[in-house]
Amino acid sequence: MSSARKFDARPKVAGTYRFLDDYNNIEMMHGLLFYARFDHGIISKIHLPPDFNLNEFTIVHASDIPGQNLVPEPVADQPFMADKEVIHFGQIILGIAHHDKKTLKDFSEQIQVEYQKQPATTDIKQCLEDEKNCFGKEILINHNFTPKSDPGCTYLHKVYYTPHQEQAYLETQGMIAIYDDQKKSMFIQGTMQCPYFVKEAVETIMGSAIRQVIVETSEGIGGAFGGKEDFPNIIAGIAALLSYKSGKPVKIVLDRSDDIIITTKRHPARIEIESWTDRISGKIRKLTVDYRLDAGAYQTLSPVVLARGVLHSFGTYNIEEAQIRGRLFRSNTPPNGAFRGFGAPQAIFAIESHIDHIARELGIDLADIRRINLLRKGDEMPTTQIIQEDHIKECLETVISWSDYYNKKARFEEFNHTHSDKKGIGLAIGFHGGGYTGNGEKILKSEVKITIDKDELVKIYVANTDMGQGAYTTLAQIVSEALSYPLSKTIVEIPNTDKAPNSGPTVASRTIYIVGALLQNLAYKINAEIPDNNLSSYIKNHPGQFPREWKLQFQPDPDIRFDDNTYQGTAYKDYSWAACVVEIYYHCQIYQIEVKNIWNVLDIGRPVNRKIAEGQVEGGNIQAMGYALTEFFYKPGFGRMHGFTDYILPTAFDIPEINIEFINTSSPIAKGLGEIPMDYPAPAILNAAQHALGRNFYELPLTPENIFQVLKSSHNTKIAQEDN
Amino acid sequence: MKISFRINQKDVSLDLDPMRRLIDVIREDLGYTGTKESCGEGECGACTILLDGFPVTSCLLNAIHAQGKQIHTAEYLAKTEKGKLLIDCFDETNAVQCGFCFPGFFVSSYHYLLNDGEPNLEKIKYALSGNICRCTGYTKIFEAILLACDRIKKQV
Amino acid sequence: MDFYKPSSLPDLFEIISRLEGRKYFLAGGSDINVQIKNKIITKEPVVYINHLDELRGVRDDGDQIVIGALTSYHDLISSPLLLKYIPFLSEALRYFASPPLQNMATIGGNLANGSPTADITPLLLVLNAELKMMSKSKLRIIPLNGFYTGYKQFDMKYNELIGAVIISKKATSGYRSYYRKVGSRRSLTIAKLSLAGLKKMSGEQIVEIRLAAGALNEYPRRLARIEDYLTSRIRSELDWQEIESLLSKEITPITDLRSDSEYRYQVCLNLIKQFVLD
């Protein structure tokens, strides 16, 4: 387990590493996305402002699209630009370009859209409550479920809610499109996770008007977290259209407020759980989950988020009878999309909170209820997948003893007897399936390429991007270690669809787990072909054989099957496991929770780079802390947030002590890492709040205002007075 | 309006709209693209520069604010003795993830190192409290600055 | 947007005496540029004043401390004079915005912006601070309490400028002080509410008390009814229901994206209680 330095750290600190907005040329026009400021309506007329020279502007509308006005997605239902009907706030109506950024902005701010207002659903809870809003394909998993009630069991029925979450990558979204009229080709450069998605999107919108699309990422990608999975398709498509129409390079970089208003967020969820638990043994006999996501106005990739959410909604528990239902709901809000965890944080929040509520109901210790019900080696998930390892148990036991959970719990309770401020300790466990869900990897058939030059440089070609997670360093390290070749001579090339094969999107923790494993196998293959086992001297002795190229494609394990209709089979070949303890301090005067300490014990298999792995856990924990405490995007009656002044991200002051331990580190497999540290801290924080305050909570975020409301409703008196 | 100032030890004199945002002057007119724009409202610190030695957010300043002043950006600080030491520490602790916020963090932490430099976590948090990072959870950034403070103490 | 850069203080007064309509003074830039970005300021003239150094600095003036309007929060927090006489002010302002914004934002700018959430105003209100209002031909000293007349409305003529803030050196001597800003986080936060207080006790009796709240009315205000009620009472004999009903007449907290009215009301009461009973 090495801790190789990241090759890009130094230029990033010094500001010399280039992000998209750092690319400029004199010819370049600035592009802007003009979008609807209403929720639902039929456009009757667009009034362009009169005091501008229209000849200086390039303007594109749905009617200018030579190809198809549908963004390629798992469900291709979203247009690049609205034609007549707008069905959500923030829906793009026009693409506009001009040489001067300020003129462009002034112009777009004065455009008036005349429309006939239509009814709209914008409130999250209203949307998720009303089954009339259901759309898309429903998922139903039935695992031995019998509706008859069990007299020895305690029945618990609760509804859990989670809010939107904004990715808040520090670099806003952006694309440069450069159209070459002679070659009829389009070059796209941008900040993105999935270059081949963007390629397909530009091919779709441009149709037969162009012959070739090449997509390359900018040198640096300033954070993504899922937010740059599918939205870049739209920006690239419109930038391409503007460049095609103007004949000039066009750069679109979103302003922060535009970015926050129109791009995708984590799906708000309503998760209803019923459980039947044996009063004597504490064993959960039966469980039903009704998992609902607010998809926004279009399905886009929501069905895939739904699938992952449903497949994590039963938690890390062995449940004999389970019925799980997953549905998407439509609202007149921008489509929600990918965000670190992809449906799992919502699912794990609900099940982990519910487990605590069962324990409190039955008077069982919070660790014991988990021990009793834990998925053990040989147990069957509701999907019939058989568990092969007992690592979740090891995570749980390790975190309990390492954090001194029981002693602290007793000490905190003692403290709480004599203080108005309170202390709390919470526990949560989680899991995360690595790679695409179900048959996804089988369909993707990812391919990777390695070349070796005469100058002894090993170059890795993949379509996966480094958006800060350290992918280029870690992938180079995997190849360098497998080839026994110096890391300094092993590099990952900036993803370019003309040079790198399609190794799939940079999502679902698949970059190291799937693509890294492919590269490792390819490196072994290269090793086997180099007879004297010393690459360096072999290149020197056989210059005629270089440059040389090797490729390898993903081969699915034939024994692994998953049924997309019944959701039975192996949804994910490997799961990462984790357990977490969180300590909080509650400030009673202002109803505010402060997280003091987070303890993480994880099985992610082999951490390729220890420091990078820790960085992923720390970053994931803090995003989860924001999710639990301060981050929300919509407030009924007050609409949506517009920027970083409203949307409250954790700052340096809010950071607790974070402790991280990895188990199972000698495993040959590097499993998924990026997402799991986002999955479990939020329920652990909620559980700690319940411990501190002795009240139940069912909804995130636990803002002081929300805590105040809960305390008030259960006291029905002025709480502070009583506490004083 | 003619506006003259010194940036990264070079004298410049430009004909500018005095209300033009200073970040645009630095990035677009002078090409120091290490200064980043993220929130555009002083809430994230990605555009932090040193103005007469003090960290300020250049997205909320105007060209006129630079008149007669000294500006230093991350690009210049990276070449100084303490800047190099700090970069070594960021590198060794693997504190950098996407890096977009980092020139801003670098400027704030450089100022801390120069003006206080005590390896005290609370003080470091305070010095960085105007910079937002979404990737790292800050922990390794604190670690890097503590390390840098220790190293400088040992040098003295 | 017309731009003016006066060559001197007299030139400034000359310029503004000619600008009768709405105009903005550009000092540190931290508020004005947000308002320009949000299109609150579009065409109004801007008068740059940040270079007029005679308006900057914390000065010792006999019994008083005179704080020039252009004094930055950084200079306020690190002023030896304030640390010596009003240490409570320096400590309270540490969590204003963030260090970079403390280096830019000025005391005059914060007061002239007139935001209901301004951090410094409740503090200055309990310190009985005064404002030195300057114009071409006149200088008047007015109490800060009374300067605000409504949401972003001031007792200030078109040809005037807030030149300085005046605080008595003895403003806190013999008093216990209190300040709490409640925000979503500790730095980079706009107050959901804030409470500043000074009190003089004689055993259990409250001899004198001053309270001022931010973000609970259209401008930061002294809680006069509560002060009146509390003055000369014995701490253990207070009728908190009475105080609660007085508070409901004193503050008008709103529900917005940042917080809720009920929460603001209750926390304000909690903080008053904390200060009074502490």
PDB file of N, CA and C in Angstrom, chain A residues 47-84:
ATOM      1  N   HIS A  47     -39.013  37.893 -27.000  1.00  0.00           N
ATOM      2  CA  HIS A  47     -38.657  39.256 -27.407  1.00  0.00           C
ATOM      3  C   HIS A  47     -37.182  39.497 -27.126  1.00  0.00           C
ATOM      4  N   LEU A  48     -36.408  39.718 -28.197  1.00  0.00           N
ATOM      5  CA  LEU A  48     -34.998  40.052 -28.009  1.00  0.00           C
ATOM      6  C   LEU A  48     -34.900  41.553 -27.737  1.00  0.00           C
ATOM      7  N   PRO A  49     -33.962  41.966 -26.883  1.00  0.00           N
ATOM      8  CA  PRO A  49     -33.878  43.398 -26.548  1.00  0.00           C
ATOM      9  C   PRO A  49     -33.498  44.225 -27.777  1.00  0.00           C
ATOM     10  N   PRO A  50     -34.078  45.404 -27.924  1.00  0.00           N
ATOM     11  CA  PRO A  50     -33.905  46.191 -29.148  1.00  0.00           C
ATOM     12  C   PRO A  50     -32.575  46.942 -29.257  1.00  0.00           C
ATOM     13  N   ASP A  51     -31.941  47.255 -28.100  1.00  0.00           N
ATOM     14  CA  ASP A  51     -30.794  48.162 -28.182  1.00  0.00           C
ATOM     15  C   ASP A  51     -29.455  47.484 -28.464  1.00  0.00           C
ATOM     16  N   PHE A  52     -29.488  46.375 -29.144  1.00  0.00           N
ATOM     17  CA  PHE A  52     -28.232  45.667 -29.431  1.00  0.00           C
ATOM     18  C   PHE A  52     -28.126  45.418 -30.929  1.00  0.00           C
ATOM     19  N   ASN A  53     -26.900  45.303 -31.398  1.00  0.00           N
ATOM     20  CA  ASN A  53     -26.688  44.945 -32.789  1.00  0.00           C
ATOM     21  C   ASN A  53     -26.760  43.421 -32.919  1.00  0.00           C
ATOM     22  N   LEU A  54     -27.875  42.946 -33.407  1.00  0.00           N
ATOM     23  CA  LEU A  54     -28.116  41.496 -33.450  1.00  0.00           C
ATOM     24  C   LEU A  54     -27.096  40.755 -34.309  1.00  0.00           C
ATOM     25  N   ASN A  55     -26.496  41.464 -35.270  1.00  0.00           N
ATOM     26  CA  ASN A  55     -25.501  40.803 -36.140  1.00  0.00           C
ATOM     27  C   ASN A  55     -24.270  40.326 -35.374  1.00  0.00           C
ATOM     28  N   GLU A  56     -24.049  40.941 -34.216  1.00  0.00           N
ATOM     29  CA  GLU A  56     -22.873  40.537 -33.431  1.00  0.00           C
ATOM     30  C   GLU A  56     -23.124  39.249 -32.656  1.00  0.00           C
ATOM     31  N   PHE A  57     -24.385  38.860 -32.572  1.00  0.00           N
ATOM     32  CA  PHE A  57     -24.729  37.697 -31.744  1.00  0.00           C
ATOM     33  C   PHE A  57     -24.979  36.461 -32.600  1.00  0.00           C
ATOM     34  N   THR A  58     -24.663  35.317 -32.044  1.00  0.00           N
ATOM     35  CA  THR A  58     -25.124  34.060 -32.637  1.00  0.00           C
ATOM     36  C   THR A  58     -26.146  33.488 -31.658  1.00  0.00           C
ATOM     37  N   ILE A  59     -27.318  33.182 -32.174  1.00  0.00           N
ATOM     38  CA  ILE A  59     -28.384  32.675 -31.306  1.00  0.00           C
ATOM     39  C   ILE A  59     -28.892  31.358 -31.870  1.00  0.00           C
ATOM     40  N   VAL A  60     -28.985  30.355 -31.028  1.00  0.00           N
ATOM     41  CA  VAL A  60     -29.546  29.070 -31.497  1.00  0.00           C
ATOM     42  C   VAL A  60     -30.767  28.692 -30.664  1.00  0.00           C
ATOM     43  N   HIS A  61     -31.694  28.077 -31.349  1.00  0.00           N
ATOM     44  CA  HIS A  61     -32.968  27.666 -30.778  1.00  0.00           C
ATOM     45  C   HIS A  61     -33.181  26.210 -31.197  1.00  0.00           C
ATOM     46  N   ALA A  62     -34.153  25.561 -30.567  1.00  0.00           N
ATOM     47  CA  ALA A  62     -34.425  24.154 -30.911  1.00  0.00           C
ATOM     48  C   ALA A  62     -34.580  23.961 -32.418  1.00  0.00           C
ATOM     49  N   SER A  63     -35.147  24.972 -33.088  1.00  0.00           N
ATOM     50  CA  SER A  63     -35.386  24.823 -34.526  1.00  0.00           C
ATOM     51  C   SER A  63     -34.093  24.845 -35.342  1.00  0.00           C
ATOM     52  N   ASP A  64     -32.965  25.239 -34.714  1.00  0.00           N
ATOM     53  CA  ASP A  64     -31.685  25.247 -35.436  1.00  0.00           C
ATOM     54  C   ASP A  64     -30.973  23.901 -35.388  1.00  0.00           C
ATOM     55  N   ILE A  65     -31.541  22.964 -34.653  1.00  0.00           N
ATOM     56  CA  ILE A  65     -30.825  21.697 -34.441  1.00  0.00           C
ATOM     57  C   ILE A  65     -30.890  20.825 -35.701  1.00  0.00           C
ATOM     58  N   PRO A  66     -29.721  20.519 -36.300  1.00  0.00           N
ATOM     59  CA  PRO A  66     -29.737  19.704 -37.517  1.00  0.00           C
ATOM     60  C   PRO A  66     -29.994  18.222 -37.221  1.00  0.00           C
ATOM     61  N   GLY A  67     -29.606  17.795 -36.028  1.00  0.00           N
ATOM     62  CA  GLY A  67     -29.810  16.384 -35.666  1.00  0.00           C
ATOM     63  C   GLY A  67     -31.068  16.226 -34.842  1.00  0.00           C
ATOM     64  N   GLN A  68     -30.918  15.514 -33.717  1.00  0.00           N
ATOM     65  CA  GLN A  68     -32.084  15.233 -32.889  1.00  0.00           C
ATOM     66  C   GLN A  68     -32.054  16.081 -31.622  1.00  0.00           C
ATOM     67  N   ASN A  69     -33.193  16.609 -31.248  1.00  0.00           N
ATOM     68  CA  ASN A  69     -33.264  17.425 -30.037  1.00  0.00           C
ATOM     69  C   ASN A  69     -33.595  16.553 -28.820  1.00  0.00           C
ATOM     70  N   LEU A  70     -32.796  15.549 -28.585  1.00  0.00           N
ATOM     71  CA  LEU A  70     -32.989  14.677 -27.416  1.00  0.00           C
ATOM     72  C   LEU A  70     -31.623  14.277 -26.873  1.00  0.00           C
ATOM     73  N   VAL A  71     -31.404  14.569 -25.605  1.00  0.00           N
ATOM     74  CA  VAL A  71     -30.114  14.225 -25.000  1.00  0.00           C
ATOM     75  C   VAL A  71     -30.037  12.716 -24.809  1.00  0.00           C
ATOM     76  N   PRO A  72     -28.978  12.069 -25.322  1.00  0.00           N
ATOM     77  CA  PRO A  72     -28.866  10.624 -25.101  1.00  0.00           C
ATOM     78  C   PRO A  72     -28.659  10.345 -23.610  1.00  0.00           C
ATOM     79  N   GLU A  73     -29.475   9.515 -23.067  1.00  0.00           N
ATOM     80  CA  GLU A  73     -29.450   9.179 -21.639  1.00  0.00           C
ATOM     81  C   GLU A  73     -30.000   7.771 -21.535  1.00  0.00           C
ATOM     82  N   PRO A  74     -29.903   7.147 -20.372  1.00  0.00           N
ATOM     83  CA  PRO A  74     -30.577   5.842 -20.219  1.00  0.00           C
ATOM     84  C   PRO A  74     -32.042   5.927 -20.674  1.00  0.00           C
ATOM     85  N   VAL A  75     -32.738   7.014 -20.301  1.00  0.00           N
ATOM     86  CA  VAL A  75     -34.031   7.274 -20.930  1.00  0.00           C
ATOM     87  C   VAL A  75     -33.898   8.622 -21.642  1.00  0.00           C
ATOM     88  N   ALA A  76     -33.924   8.580 -22.978  1.00  0.00           N
ATOM     89  CA  ALA A  76     -33.681   9.807 -23.747  1.00  0.00           C
ATOM     90  C   ALA A  76     -34.978  10.589 -23.892  1.00  0.00           C
ATOM     91  N   ASP A  77     -35.364  11.304 -22.831  1.00  0.00           N
ATOM     92  CA  ASP A  77     -36.632  12.041 -22.891  1.00  0.00           C
ATOM     93  C   ASP A  77     -36.456  13.547 -22.751  1.00  0.00           C
ATOM     94  N   GLN A  78     -35.219  14.001 -22.574  1.00  0.00           N
ATOM     95  CA  GLN A  78     -35.000  15.422 -22.320  1.00  0.00           C
ATOM     96  C   GLN A  78     -34.454  16.115 -23.574  1.00  0.00           C
ATOM     97  N   PRO A  79     -35.102  17.201 -24.009  1.00  0.00           N
ATOM     98  CA  PRO A  79     -34.545  17.927 -25.148  1.00  0.00           C
ATOM     99  C   PRO A  79     -33.337  18.762 -24.726  1.00  0.00           C
ATOM    100  N   PHE A  80     -32.438  19.028 -25.654  1.00  0.00           N
ATOM    101  CA  PHE A  80     -31.332  19.947 -25.373  1.00  0.00           C
ATOM    102  C   PHE A  80     -31.907  21.327 -25.038  1.00  0.00           C
ATOM    103  N   MET A  81     -32.881  21.757 -25.868  1.00  0.00           N
ATOM    104  CA  MET A  81     -33.517  23.054 -25.647  1.00  0.00           C
ATOM    105  C   MET A  81     -35.017  22.897 -25.805  1.00  0.00           C
ATOM    106  N   ALA A  82     -35.756  23.657 -25.005  1.00  0.00           N
ATOM    107  CA  ALA A  82     -37.214  23.612 -25.114  1.00  0.00           C
ATOM    108  C   ALA A  82     -37.626  24.196 -26.459  1.00  0.00           C
ATOM    109  N   ASP A  83     -38.619  23.616 -27.062  1.00  0.00           N
ATOM    110  CA  ASP A  83     -39.098  24.157 -28.324  1.00  0.00           C
ATOM    111  C   ASP A  83     -40.272  25.092 -28.036  1.00  0.00           C
ATOM    112  N   LYS A  84     -41.463  24.516 -27.839  1.00  0.00           N
ATOM    113  CA  LYS A  84     -42.640  25.340 -27.515  1.00  0.00           C
ATOM    114  C   LYS A  84     -42.936  25.319 -26.018  1.00  0.00           C
TER     115      LYS A  84
END
